[in-house]
PDB file of C-alpha atoms and ligand atoms in Angstrom:
ATOM      1  CA  UNK A   1       0.000   0.000   0.000  1.00 84.00           C
ATOM      2  CA  UNK A   2       1.289   3.487  -0.844  1.00 94.00           C
ATOM      3  CA  UNK A   3       1.726   5.600   2.296  1.00 97.00           C
ATOM      4  CA  UNK A   4       3.000   8.588   0.280  1.00 98.00           C
ATOM      5  CA  UNK A   5       1.686   9.600  -3.140  1.00 98.00           C
ATOM      6  CA  UNK A   6       3.243  12.485  -5.028  1.00 98.00           C
ATOM      7  CA  UNK A   7       1.170  13.384  -8.076  1.00 98.00           C
ATOM      8  CA  UNK A   8       2.315  15.836 -10.745  1.00 98.00           C
ATOM      9  CA  UNK A   9       3.895  18.215  -8.245  1.00 98.00           C
ATOM     10  CA  UNK A  10       5.121  21.591  -9.445  1.00 97.00           C
ATOM     11  CA  UNK A  11       6.943  24.151  -7.340  1.00 97.00           C
ATOM     12  CA  UNK A  12       7.717  27.613  -8.656  1.00 96.00           C
ATOM     13  CA  UNK A  13       9.460  30.492  -6.936  1.00 93.00           C
ATOM     14  CA  UNK A  14       8.963  34.076  -8.042  1.00 91.00           C
ATOM     15  CA  UNK A  15      11.705  36.567  -7.229  1.00 88.00           C
ATOM     16  CA  UNK A  16      11.777  40.111  -8.641  1.00 89.00           C
ATOM     17  CA  UNK A  17       8.955  39.266 -11.035  1.00 90.00           C
ATOM     18  CA  UNK A  18      10.868  36.298 -12.466  1.00 92.00           C
ATOM     19  CA  UNK A  19       9.355  32.829 -12.009  1.00 92.00           C
ATOM     20  CA  UNK A  20      11.524  29.724 -11.813  1.00 93.00           C
ATOM     21  CA  UNK A  21       9.990  26.244 -11.978  1.00 94.00           C
ATOM     22  CA  UNK A  22      12.110  24.248  -9.551  1.00 95.00           C
ATOM     23  CA  UNK A  23       9.922  21.111  -9.576  1.00 97.00           C
ATOM     24  CA  UNK A  24       8.264  20.327 -12.894  1.00 97.00           C
ATOM     25  CA  UNK A  25       5.684  17.575 -12.700  1.00 97.00           C
ATOM     26  CA  UNK A  26       7.063  15.124 -10.139  1.00 98.00           C
ATOM     27  CA  UNK A  27       5.166  11.850  -9.577  1.00 98.00           C
ATOM     28  CA  UNK A  28       6.055   8.757  -7.547  1.00 98.00           C
ATOM     29  CA  UNK A  29       4.818   6.811  -4.558  1.00 98.00           C
ATOM     30  CA  UNK A  30       6.359   5.253  -1.482  1.00 98.00           C
ATOM     31  CA  UNK A  31       5.019   1.986  -0.125  1.00 97.00           C
ATOM     32  CA  UNK A  32       4.639   1.361   3.583  1.00 97.00           C
ATOM     33  CA  UNK A  33       7.827  -0.037   5.129  1.00 97.00           C
ATOM     34  CA  UNK A  34      10.012   0.936   2.191  1.00 97.00           C
ATOM     35  CA  UNK A  35      13.087   3.179   2.053  1.00 98.00           C
ATOM     36  CA  UNK A  36      13.041   5.616  -0.846  1.00 98.00           C
ATOM     37  CA  UNK A  37      16.151   7.644  -1.651  1.00 98.00           C
ATOM     38  CA  UNK A  38      15.855  10.979  -3.463  1.00 97.00           C
ATOM     39  CA  UNK A  39      18.993  11.514  -5.521  1.00 95.00           C
ATOM     40  CA  UNK A  40      20.457  13.972  -7.970  1.00 91.00           C
ATOM     41  CA  UNK A  41      23.084  16.626  -8.516  1.00 86.00           C
ATOM     42  CA  UNK A  42      23.220  19.941  -6.665  1.00 86.00           C
ATOM     43  CA  UNK A  43      20.326  22.259  -7.507  1.00 88.00           C
ATOM     44  CA  UNK A  44      18.189  19.468  -8.960  1.00 90.00           C
ATOM     45  CA  UNK A  45      15.368  20.144  -6.502  1.00 93.00           C
ATOM     46  CA  UNK A  46      15.855  17.414  -3.850  1.00 93.00           C
ATOM     47  CA  UNK A  47      15.561  19.615  -0.767  1.00 91.00           C
ATOM     48  CA  UNK A  48      12.682  21.528  -2.343  1.00 94.00           C
ATOM     49  CA  UNK A  49      10.841  18.262  -2.955  1.00 96.00           C
ATOM     50  CA  UNK A  50      11.435  17.165   0.644  1.00 95.00           C
ATOM     51  CA  UNK A  51      10.154  20.512   1.941  1.00 93.00           C
ATOM     52  CA  UNK A  52       7.027  20.154  -0.180  1.00 95.00           C
ATOM     53  CA  UNK A  53       6.513  16.606   1.146  1.00 96.00           C
ATOM     54  CA  UNK A  54       6.689  17.728   4.802  1.00 94.00           C
ATOM     55  CA  UNK A  55       4.511  20.790   4.225  1.00 92.00           C
ATOM     56  CA  UNK A  56       7.278  23.335   4.827  1.00 89.00           C
ATOM     57  CA  UNK A  57       6.709  24.727   1.318  1.00 90.00           C
ATOM     58  CA  UNK A  58       3.295  24.576  -0.382  1.00 92.00           C
ATOM     59  CA  UNK A  59       3.316  22.922  -3.816  1.00 95.00           C
ATOM     60  CA  UNK A  60       2.349  25.280  -6.625  1.00 96.00           C
ATOM     61  CA  UNK A  61       0.379  22.486  -8.291  1.00 96.00           C
ATOM     62  CA  UNK A  62      -0.267  18.777  -7.768  1.00 97.00           C
ATOM     63  CA  UNK A  63      -0.985  16.505  -4.832  1.00 97.00           C
ATOM     64  CA  UNK A  64       1.084  15.218  -1.934  1.00 97.00           C
ATOM     65  CA  UNK A  65      -0.839  12.514  -0.092  1.00 97.00           C
ATOM     66  CA  UNK A  66       0.519  11.440   3.285  1.00 97.00           C
ATOM     67  CA  UNK A  67      -1.278   8.341   4.557  1.00 96.00           C
ATOM     68  CA  UNK A  68      -4.256   9.240   2.371  1.00 94.00           C
ATOM     69  CA  UNK A  69      -4.467  12.978   3.187  1.00 95.00           C
ATOM     70  CA  UNK A  70      -3.566  15.508   0.496  1.00 96.00           C
ATOM     71  CA  UNK A  71      -1.487  18.123   2.363  1.00 96.00           C
ATOM     72  CA  UNK A  72      -1.487  20.683  -0.456  1.00 94.00           C
ATOM     73  CA  UNK A  73      -3.620  23.594   0.730  1.00 90.00           C
ATOM     74  CA  UNK A  74      -4.393  21.947   4.082  1.00 93.00           C
ATOM     75  CA  UNK A  75      -5.200  24.254   7.035  1.00 91.00           C
ATOM     76  CA  UNK A  76      -2.528  24.633   9.715  1.00 88.00           C
ATOM     77  CA  UNK A  77      -4.749  22.748  12.166  1.00 90.00           C
ATOM     78  CA  UNK A  78      -5.247  19.748   9.871  1.00 92.00           C
ATOM     79  CA  UNK A  79      -1.572  19.855   8.890  1.00 91.00           C
ATOM     80  CA  UNK A  80      -0.609  19.505  12.545  1.00 88.00           C
ATOM     81  CA  UNK A  81      -2.547  16.240  12.672  1.00 89.00           C
ATOM     82  CA  UNK A  82      -0.643  14.967   9.644  1.00 92.00           C
ATOM     83  CA  UNK A  83       2.655  16.091  11.214  1.00 90.00           C
ATOM     84  CA  UNK A  84       2.111  13.597  14.009  1.00 89.00           C
ATOM     85  CA  UNK A  85       2.500  10.835  11.401  1.00 93.00           C
ATOM     86  CA  UNK A  86       6.055  11.749  10.476  1.00 94.00           C
ATOM     87  CA  UNK A  87       9.379  12.734  11.975  1.00 93.00           C
ATOM     88  CA  UNK A  88      12.114  14.736  10.285  1.00 92.00           C
ATOM     89  CA  UNK A  89      15.868  14.430  10.763  1.00 90.00           C
ATOM     90  CA  UNK A  90      17.390  17.757   9.852  1.00 78.00           C
ATOM     91  CA  UNK A  91      20.851  18.173   8.434  1.00 70.00           C
ATOM     92  CA  UNK A  92      22.380  19.613  11.588  1.00 63.00           C
ATOM     93  CA  UNK A  93      20.476  17.330  13.945  1.00 63.00           C
ATOM     94  CA  UNK A  94      18.935  20.668  15.067  1.00 77.00           C
ATOM     95  CA  UNK A  95      19.298  20.099  18.807  1.00 84.00           C
ATOM     96  CA  UNK A  96      18.715  22.890  21.297  1.00 87.00           C
ATOM     97  CA  UNK A  97      22.109  23.600  22.818  1.00 86.00           C
ATOM     98  CA  UNK A  98      20.900  24.667  26.248  1.00 90.00           C
ATOM     99  CA  UNK A  99      19.091  21.365  26.878  1.00 92.00           C
ATOM    100  CA  UNK A 100      20.514  17.921  27.551  1.00 94.00           C
ATOM    101  CA  UNK A 101      20.225  15.185  24.941  1.00 95.00           C
ATOM    102  CA  UNK A 102      17.433  13.587  26.979  1.00 95.00           C
ATOM    103  CA  UNK A 103      15.503  16.855  27.266  1.00 94.00           C
ATOM    104  CA  UNK A 104      15.819  17.391  23.512  1.00 93.00           C
ATOM    105  CA  UNK A 105      14.342  13.961  22.804  1.00 94.00           C
ATOM    106  CA  UNK A 106      11.561  14.558  25.339  1.00 93.00           C
ATOM    107  CA  UNK A 107      10.578  17.885  23.756  1.00 88.00           C
ATOM    108  CA  UNK A 108       8.074  16.616  21.150  1.00 86.00           C
ATOM    109  CA  UNK A 109       6.637  14.093  23.620  1.00 87.00           C
ATOM    110  CA  UNK A 110       5.919  16.833  26.161  1.00 84.00           C
ATOM    111  CA  UNK A 111       4.548  19.093  23.463  1.00 82.00           C
ATOM    112  CA  UNK A 112       2.211  16.639  21.742  1.00 82.00           C
ATOM    113  CA  UNK A 113       1.062  14.438  24.629  1.00 84.00           C
ATOM    114  CA  UNK A 114      -0.110  14.895  28.188  1.00 85.00           C
ATOM    115  CA  UNK A 115       2.192  12.269  29.654  1.00 86.00           C
ATOM    116  CA  UNK A 116       3.575  12.624  33.182  1.00 88.00           C
ATOM    117  CA  UNK A 117       7.248  13.548  33.529  1.00 89.00           C
ATOM    118  CA  UNK A 118       8.161  10.004  34.686  1.00 91.00           C
ATOM    119  CA  UNK A 119       6.459   8.475  31.646  1.00 92.00           C
ATOM    120  CA  UNK A 120       8.253  10.898  29.322  1.00 92.00           C
ATOM    121  CA  UNK A 121      11.530   9.933  30.979  1.00 93.00           C
ATOM    122  CA  UNK A 122      10.890   6.238  30.258  1.00 94.00           C
ATOM    123  CA  UNK A 123       9.949   7.002  26.637  1.00 94.00           C
ATOM    124  CA  UNK A 124      13.108   9.095  26.220  1.00 95.00           C
ATOM    125  CA  UNK A 125      15.255   6.251  27.579  1.00 95.00           C
ATOM    126  CA  UNK A 126      13.686   3.768  25.146  1.00 95.00           C
ATOM    127  CA  UNK A 127      14.382   6.054  22.178  1.00 94.00           C
ATOM    128  CA  UNK A 128      17.944   6.795  23.279  1.00 95.00           C
ATOM    129  CA  UNK A 129      18.580   3.082  23.765  1.00 94.00           C
ATOM    130  CA  UNK A 130      17.282   2.474  20.256  1.00 93.00           C
ATOM    131  CA  UNK A 131      19.947   4.767  18.758  1.00 93.00           C
ATOM    132  CA  UNK A 132      22.673   3.591  21.169  1.00 93.00           C
ATOM    133  CA  UNK A 133      22.836   6.835  23.128  1.00 94.00           C
ATOM    134  CA  UNK A 134      21.421   6.011  26.552  1.00 95.00           C
ATOM    135  CA  UNK A 135      24.798   6.825  28.129  1.00 95.00           C
ATOM    136  CA  UNK A 136      24.631  10.388  26.704  1.00 94.00           C
ATOM    137  CA  UNK A 137      21.194  11.253  28.132  1.00 95.00           C
ATOM    138  CA  UNK A 138      22.475  13.927  30.515  1.00 96.00           C
ATOM    139  CA  UNK A 139      25.153  15.384  28.244  1.00 95.00           C
ATOM    140  CA  UNK A 140      24.772  18.652  26.347  1.00 94.00           C
ATOM    141  CA  UNK A 141      24.784  18.557  22.519  1.00 92.00           C
ATOM    142  CA  UNK A 142      28.086  20.460  22.446  1.00 91.00           C
ATOM    143  CA  UNK A 143      29.699  17.683  24.515  1.00 92.00           C
ATOM    144  CA  UNK A 144      29.013  14.877  22.020  1.00 92.00           C
ATOM    145  CA  UNK A 145      30.319  14.117  18.514  1.00 89.00           C
ATOM    146  CA  UNK A 146      28.582  15.099  15.258  1.00 88.00           C
ATOM    147  CA  UNK A 147      27.545  11.498  14.657  1.00 90.00           C
ATOM    148  CA  UNK A 148      26.041  11.297  18.148  1.00 92.00           C
ATOM    149  CA  UNK A 149      24.192  14.596  17.584  1.00 92.00           C
ATOM    150  CA  UNK A 150      22.635  13.124  14.442  1.00 91.00           C
ATOM    151  CA  UNK A 151      21.593  10.013  16.383  1.00 92.00           C
ATOM    152  CA  UNK A 152      20.062  12.209  19.100  1.00 93.00           C
ATOM    153  CA  UNK A 153      18.197  14.095  16.350  1.00 92.00           C
ATOM    154  CA  UNK A 154      16.956  10.754  15.057  1.00 93.00           C
ATOM    155  CA  UNK A 155      15.821   9.707  18.546  1.00 94.00           C
ATOM    156  CA  UNK A 156      13.828  12.944  18.704  1.00 93.00           C
ATOM    157  CA  UNK A 157      12.402  12.432  15.200  1.00 93.00           C
ATOM    158  CA  UNK A 158      11.061   8.987  16.212  1.00 94.00           C
ATOM    159  CA  UNK A 159      10.032   9.994  19.751  1.00 92.00           C
ATOM    160  CA  UNK A 160       6.320   9.713  18.939  1.00 91.00           C
ATOM    161  CA  UNK A 161       6.654   6.525  16.855  1.00 92.00           C
ATOM    162  CA  UNK A 162       5.890   8.129  13.487  1.00 94.00           C
ATOM    163  CA  UNK A 163       4.917   6.036  10.469  1.00 96.00           C
ATOM    164  CA  UNK A 164       7.343   7.924   8.242  1.00 97.00           C
ATOM    165  CA  UNK A 165      10.761   9.508   8.782  1.00 97.00           C
ATOM    166  CA  UNK A 166      12.153  12.114   6.361  1.00 96.00           C
ATOM    167  CA  UNK A 167      15.897  12.830   6.225  1.00 95.00           C
ATOM    168  CA  UNK A 168      17.736  15.600   4.381  1.00 90.00           C
ATOM    169  CA  UNK A 169      21.341  14.523   3.801  1.00 90.00           C
ATOM    170  CA  UNK A 170      21.599  12.555   7.082  1.00 91.00           C
ATOM    171  CA  UNK A 171      25.312  11.908   6.609  1.00 88.00           C
ATOM    172  CA  UNK A 172      26.341  15.483   5.760  1.00 85.00           C
ATOM    173  CA  UNK A 173      29.481  16.293   7.725  1.00 85.00           C
ATOM    174  CA  UNK A 174      29.931  12.716   9.004  1.00 87.00           C
ATOM    175  CA  UNK A 175      32.860  10.380   8.423  1.00 88.00           C
ATOM    176  CA  UNK A 176      32.253   6.998   6.711  1.00 90.00           C
ATOM    177  CA  UNK A 177      31.942   5.112  10.007  1.00 91.00           C
ATOM    178  CA  UNK A 178      29.371   7.501  11.517  1.00 90.00           C
ATOM    179  CA  UNK A 179      27.553   7.403   8.161  1.00 92.00           C
ATOM    180  CA  UNK A 180      27.391   3.601   8.289  1.00 93.00           C
ATOM    181  CA  UNK A 181      25.964   3.780  11.840  1.00 92.00           C
ATOM    182  CA  UNK A 182      23.171   6.126  10.697  1.00 93.00           C
ATOM    183  CA  UNK A 183      22.445   3.880   7.702  1.00 96.00           C
ATOM    184  CA  UNK A 184      22.148   0.890  10.009  1.00 94.00           C
ATOM    185  CA  UNK A 185      19.681   2.790  12.217  1.00 94.00           C
ATOM    186  CA  UNK A 186      17.636   3.752   9.146  1.00 96.00           C
ATOM    187  CA  UNK A 187      17.509   0.061   8.181  1.00 97.00           C
ATOM    188  CA  UNK A 188      16.589  -0.937  11.748  1.00 94.00           C
ATOM    189  CA  UNK A 189      13.647   1.478  11.768  1.00 95.00           C
ATOM    190  CA  UNK A 190      12.395  -0.209   8.619  1.00 96.00           C
ATOM    191  CA  UNK A 191      12.949  -3.845   9.520  1.00 96.00           C
ATOM    192  CA  UNK A 192      12.241  -3.749  13.276  1.00 93.00           C
ATOM    193  CA  UNK A 193       9.616  -1.006  13.463  1.00 92.00           C
ATOM    194  CA  UNK A 194       8.071  -1.176   9.980  1.00 95.00           C
ATOM    195  CA  UNK A 195       8.730   2.514   9.410  1.00 97.00           C
ATOM    196  CA  UNK A 196       8.863   4.147   5.995  1.00 98.00           C
ATOM    197  CA  UNK A 197      11.984   6.193   5.231  1.00 98.00           C
ATOM    198  CA  UNK A 198      12.417   8.994   2.688  1.00 98.00           C
ATOM    199  CA  UNK A 199      16.077   9.973   2.439  1.00 97.00           C
ATOM    200  CA  UNK A 200      17.625  12.794   0.410  1.00 95.00           C
ATOM    201  CA  UNK A 201      21.255  11.860  -0.102  1.00 91.00           C
ATOM    202  CA  UNK A 202      24.087  12.058  -2.573  1.00 85.00           C
ATOM    203  CA  UNK A 203      26.229   9.443  -0.817  1.00 89.00           C
ATOM    204  CA  UNK A 204      26.219   6.428  -3.116  1.00 91.00           C
ATOM    205  CA  UNK A 205      27.487   3.978  -0.448  1.00 92.00           C
ATOM    206  CA  UNK A 206      24.449   4.900   1.655  1.00 94.00           C
ATOM    207  CA  UNK A 207      22.118   4.420  -1.299  1.00 95.00           C
ATOM    208  CA  UNK A 208      23.513   0.903  -1.840  1.00 95.00           C
ATOM    209  CA  UNK A 209      22.996   0.090   1.855  1.00 96.00           C
ATOM    210  CA  UNK A 210      19.529   1.511   2.463  1.00 98.00           C
ATOM    211  CA  UNK A 211      17.532   2.055  -0.756  1.00 98.00           C
ATOM    212  CA  UNK A 212      14.643  -0.116  -1.854  1.00 98.00           C
ATOM    213  CA  UNK A 213      13.495   2.476  -4.372  1.00 98.00           C
ATOM    214  CA  UNK A 214      15.094   5.579  -5.819  1.00 97.00           C
ATOM    215  CA  UNK A 215      13.904   8.791  -7.425  1.00 97.00           C
ATOM    216  CA  UNK A 216      16.590  10.662  -9.327  1.00 96.00           C
ATOM    217  CA  UNK A 217      15.943  14.326 -10.061  1.00 95.00           C
ATOM    218  CA  UNK A 218      17.544  16.448 -12.710  1.00 94.00           C
ATOM    219  CA  UNK A 219      16.519  20.062 -13.268  1.00 92.00           C
ATOM    220  CA  UNK A 220      13.245  19.516 -11.440  1.00 95.00           C
ATOM    221  CA  UNK A 221      12.179  16.378 -13.308  1.00 96.00           C
ATOM    222  CA  UNK A 222      12.328  12.684 -12.465  1.00 97.00           C
ATOM    223  CA  UNK A 223      14.894  11.020 -14.727  1.00 96.00           C
ATOM    224  CA  UNK A 224      14.711   7.656 -12.936  1.00 97.00           C
ATOM    225  CA  UNK A 225      12.131   6.108 -10.644  1.00 98.00           C
ATOM    226  CA  UNK A 226      12.701   2.472  -9.832  1.00 97.00           C
ATOM    227  CA  UNK A 227      14.503  -0.059  -7.677  1.00 97.00           C
ATOM    228  CA  UNK A 228      18.118   0.087  -6.514  1.00 97.00           C
ATOM    229  CA  UNK A 229      18.918  -2.430  -9.291  1.00 97.00           C
ATOM    230  CA  UNK A 230      17.322  -0.158 -11.886  1.00 97.00           C
ATOM    231  CA  UNK A 231      19.682   2.604 -10.699  1.00 96.00           C
ATOM    232  CA  UNK A 232      22.770   0.373 -10.741  1.00 96.00           C
ATOM    233  CA  UNK A 233      21.944  -1.074 -14.177  1.00 96.00           C
ATOM    234  CA  UNK A 234      21.060   2.219 -15.873  1.00 95.00           C
ATOM    235  CA  UNK A 235      23.058   3.234 -18.943  1.00 94.00           C
ATOM    236  CA  UNK A 236      21.909   6.881 -18.904  1.00 93.00           C
ATOM    237  CA  UNK A 237      25.196   8.868 -18.710  1.00 91.00           C
ATOM    238  CA  UNK A 238      23.853  11.234 -16.014  1.00 89.00           C
ATOM    239  CA  UNK A 239      22.844   8.291 -13.843  1.00 92.00           C
ATOM    240  CA  UNK A 240      26.069   6.384 -14.476  1.00 92.00           C
ATOM    241  CA  UNK A 241      27.980   9.524 -13.434  1.00 89.00           C
ATOM    242  CA  UNK A 242      26.009   9.710 -10.206  1.00 89.00           C
ATOM    243  CA  UNK A 243      26.491   6.012  -9.437  1.00 91.00           C
ATOM    244  CA  UNK A 244      30.235   6.467  -9.969  1.00 88.00           C
ATOM    245  CA  UNK A 245      30.278   9.313  -7.463  1.00 77.00           C
ATOM    246  CA  UNK A 246      30.846  12.247  -9.814  1.00 62.00           C
ATOM    247  CA  UNK A 247      28.525  14.820  -8.284  1.00 60.00           C
ATOM    248  CA  UNK A 248      28.783  18.260  -6.764  1.00 56.00           C
ATOM    249  CA  UNK A 249      28.441  18.716  -3.013  1.00 53.00           C
ATOM    250  CA  UNK A 250      25.126  19.850  -1.548  1.00 54.00           C
ATOM    251  CA  UNK A 251      24.489  23.480  -0.709  1.00 52.00           C
ATOM    252  CA  UNK A 252      23.313  24.774   2.647  1.00 50.00           C
ATOM    253  CA  UNK A 253      19.675  25.129   3.573  1.00 55.00           C
ATOM    254  CA  UNK A 254      17.673  28.310   3.097  1.00 58.00           C
ATOM    255  CA  UNK A 255      16.042  30.618   5.616  1.00 60.00           C
ATOM    256  CA  UNK A 256      12.410  29.498   5.235  1.00 56.00           C
ATOM    257  CA  UNK A 257      13.483  25.909   5.917  1.00 58.00           C
ATOM    258  CA  UNK A 258      15.291  27.054   9.042  1.00 60.00           C
ATOM    259  CA  UNK A 259      12.123  28.825  10.204  1.00 58.00           C
ATOM    260  CA  UNK A 260      10.168  25.606   9.691  1.00 57.00           C
ATOM    261  CA  UNK A 261      12.784  23.695  11.678  1.00 59.00           C
ATOM    262  CA  UNK A 262      12.424  26.205  14.505  1.00 58.00           C
ATOM    263  CA  UNK A 263       8.630  25.912  14.372  1.00 55.00           C
ATOM    264  CA  UNK A 264       8.832  22.160  14.713  1.00 58.00           C
ATOM    265  CA  UNK A 265      11.059  22.453  17.745  1.00 54.00           C
ATOM    266  CA  UNK A 266       8.925  24.733  19.869  1.00 45.00           C
TER     267      UNK A 266
HETATM  268  N1  ATP B 301      13.180  29.841  -1.808  1.00 76.94           N
HETATM  269  C1  ATP B 301      13.690  29.773  -3.051  1.00 76.94           C
HETATM  270  N2  ATP B 301      13.542  30.791  -3.926  1.00 76.94           N
HETATM  271  C2  ATP B 301      14.053  30.722  -5.172  1.00 76.94           C
HETATM  272  N3  ATP B 301      14.714  29.657  -5.649  1.00 76.94           N
HETATM  273  C3  ATP B 301      14.899  28.616  -4.835  1.00 76.94           C
HETATM  274  C4  ATP B 301      14.392  28.608  -3.494  1.00 76.94           C
HETATM  275  N4  ATP B 301      14.715  27.423  -2.924  1.00 76.94           N
HETATM  276  C5  ATP B 301      15.395  26.725  -3.855  1.00 76.94           C
HETATM  277  N5  ATP B 301      15.502  27.439  -5.007  1.00 76.94           N
HETATM  278  C6  ATP B 301      16.174  27.004  -6.250  1.00 76.94           C
HETATM  279  O1  ATP B 301      15.691  25.724  -6.577  1.00 76.94           O
HETATM  280  C7  ATP B 301      16.717  24.927  -7.155  1.00 76.94           C
HETATM  281  C8  ATP B 301      16.759  23.602  -6.458  1.00 76.94           C
HETATM  282  O2  ATP B 301      17.200  23.803  -5.117  1.00 76.94           O
HETATM  283  P1  ATP B 301      17.268  22.620  -4.050  1.00 76.94           P
HETATM  284  O3  ATP B 301      17.833  23.189  -2.807  1.00 76.94           O
HETATM  285  O4  ATP B 301      15.959  21.950  -3.978  1.00 76.94           O
HETATM  286  O5  ATP B 301      18.302  21.648  -4.745  1.00 76.94           O
HETATM  287  P2  ATP B 301      19.020  20.356  -4.162  1.00 76.94           P
HETATM  288  O6  ATP B 301      18.828  19.292  -5.174  1.00 76.94           O
HETATM  289  O7  ATP B 301      18.587  20.089  -2.782  1.00 76.94           O
HETATM  290  O8  ATP B 301      20.541  20.809  -4.162  1.00 76.94           O
HETATM  291  P3  ATP B 301      21.745  20.451  -3.135  1.00 76.94           P
HETATM  292  O9  ATP B 301      22.255  19.093  -3.572  1.00 76.94           O
HETATM  293  O10 ATP B 301      22.732  21.519  -3.394  1.00 76.94           O
HETATM  294  O11 ATP B 301      21.204  20.450  -1.746  1.00 76.94           O
HETATM  295  C9  ATP B 301      17.997  25.741  -7.074  1.00 76.94           C
HETATM  296  O12 ATP B 301      18.244  26.321  -8.320  1.00 76.94           O
HETATM  297  C10 ATP B 301      17.669  26.776  -6.030  1.00 76.94           C
HETATM  298  O13 ATP B 301      18.369  27.975  -6.272  1.00 76.94           O
HETATM  299 MG1   MG B 302      19.546  20.054  -0.846  1.00 76.94          MG
END
C-alpha cells in the first residue's frame, strides 16, 4: 500500500517578477515499510521536494498525499494532525544547545502528549537506547560528537513513533563510520519497526545500503524512478555519473526551511 503519493507536483518560486519552476511535474509513490532515496546533482530540486513533502513549502500544483491525506492547501490545524504521522531528521540534527540530549528527545513528547514527567523519561530512555545513546542522556549537545548529535536528532524524530521519517542529507558532515551507523539505524527502523523512510542523499554507499526504491531528479524532473537495481543497471550517462560518485556537493539550507525547523522544535 502506498503511504506517500506524489502526483504531478510543481513548485515555482517568483523573485523580482521572475518565475523559476524548480519542480516540474514530479510523480512517484512510497510503499509502507520501504526506504526511498531521493537523488540527484546539486540544484536538482531534492531539498525543495522534501520541503514540499513535509509541508514546509506549499506545492504550486499537484498533490502530496501522506497516509491518504492531500497536504497541499491543508489548514494549519489539519496539517498539525498529519505532522504527528512523520518525523524529520534535519541536516544539523537541530538540537537545542541549552538542553541535555534527553531533554531534547523529550521535547516533542511533552509538546504533543499529556504524559507525566516520569512516563516521558521512560519514553526518552527507550528512544535513546534504540539509537545507542542512553549513556549520553544527561550530556549537552556540544559535549558529544557530530555522529552522536545526528543520532540524538533521530531519537527525537522517532520519539512519537511516526509512520514515516524524512531525512535531508543525514550523513552530511559525518565520516564513513558515523555514516554507516546512521544507515544501520535507518535500516533498523524499517525492519524492526516497519517505518517508511524517505532519504535525500548524494552518498552512493548509503544508497547501496539503504535504498529499496530511488527517485533521481535532474533540473526539477524525475529522470529515474525504480529499484536500486534499476539505478545500478542504468546506462543513462547522467545516472552512471552519479552512481560512480561524480557529483557536486550539496548546498546549505535556506532561511524558510530554518524557520520551519524552529517551528517544529517549539
Ligand atoms: N526559496 C527559493 N527561492 C528561489 N529559488 C529557490 C528557493 N529554494 C530553492 N531554489 C532554487 O531551486 C533549485 C533547487 O534547489 P534545491 O535546494 O531543492 O536543490 P538540491 O537538489 O537540494 O541541491 P543540493 O544538492 O545543493 O542540496 C535551485 O536552483 C535553487 O536555487
Ligand atoms: Mg539540498
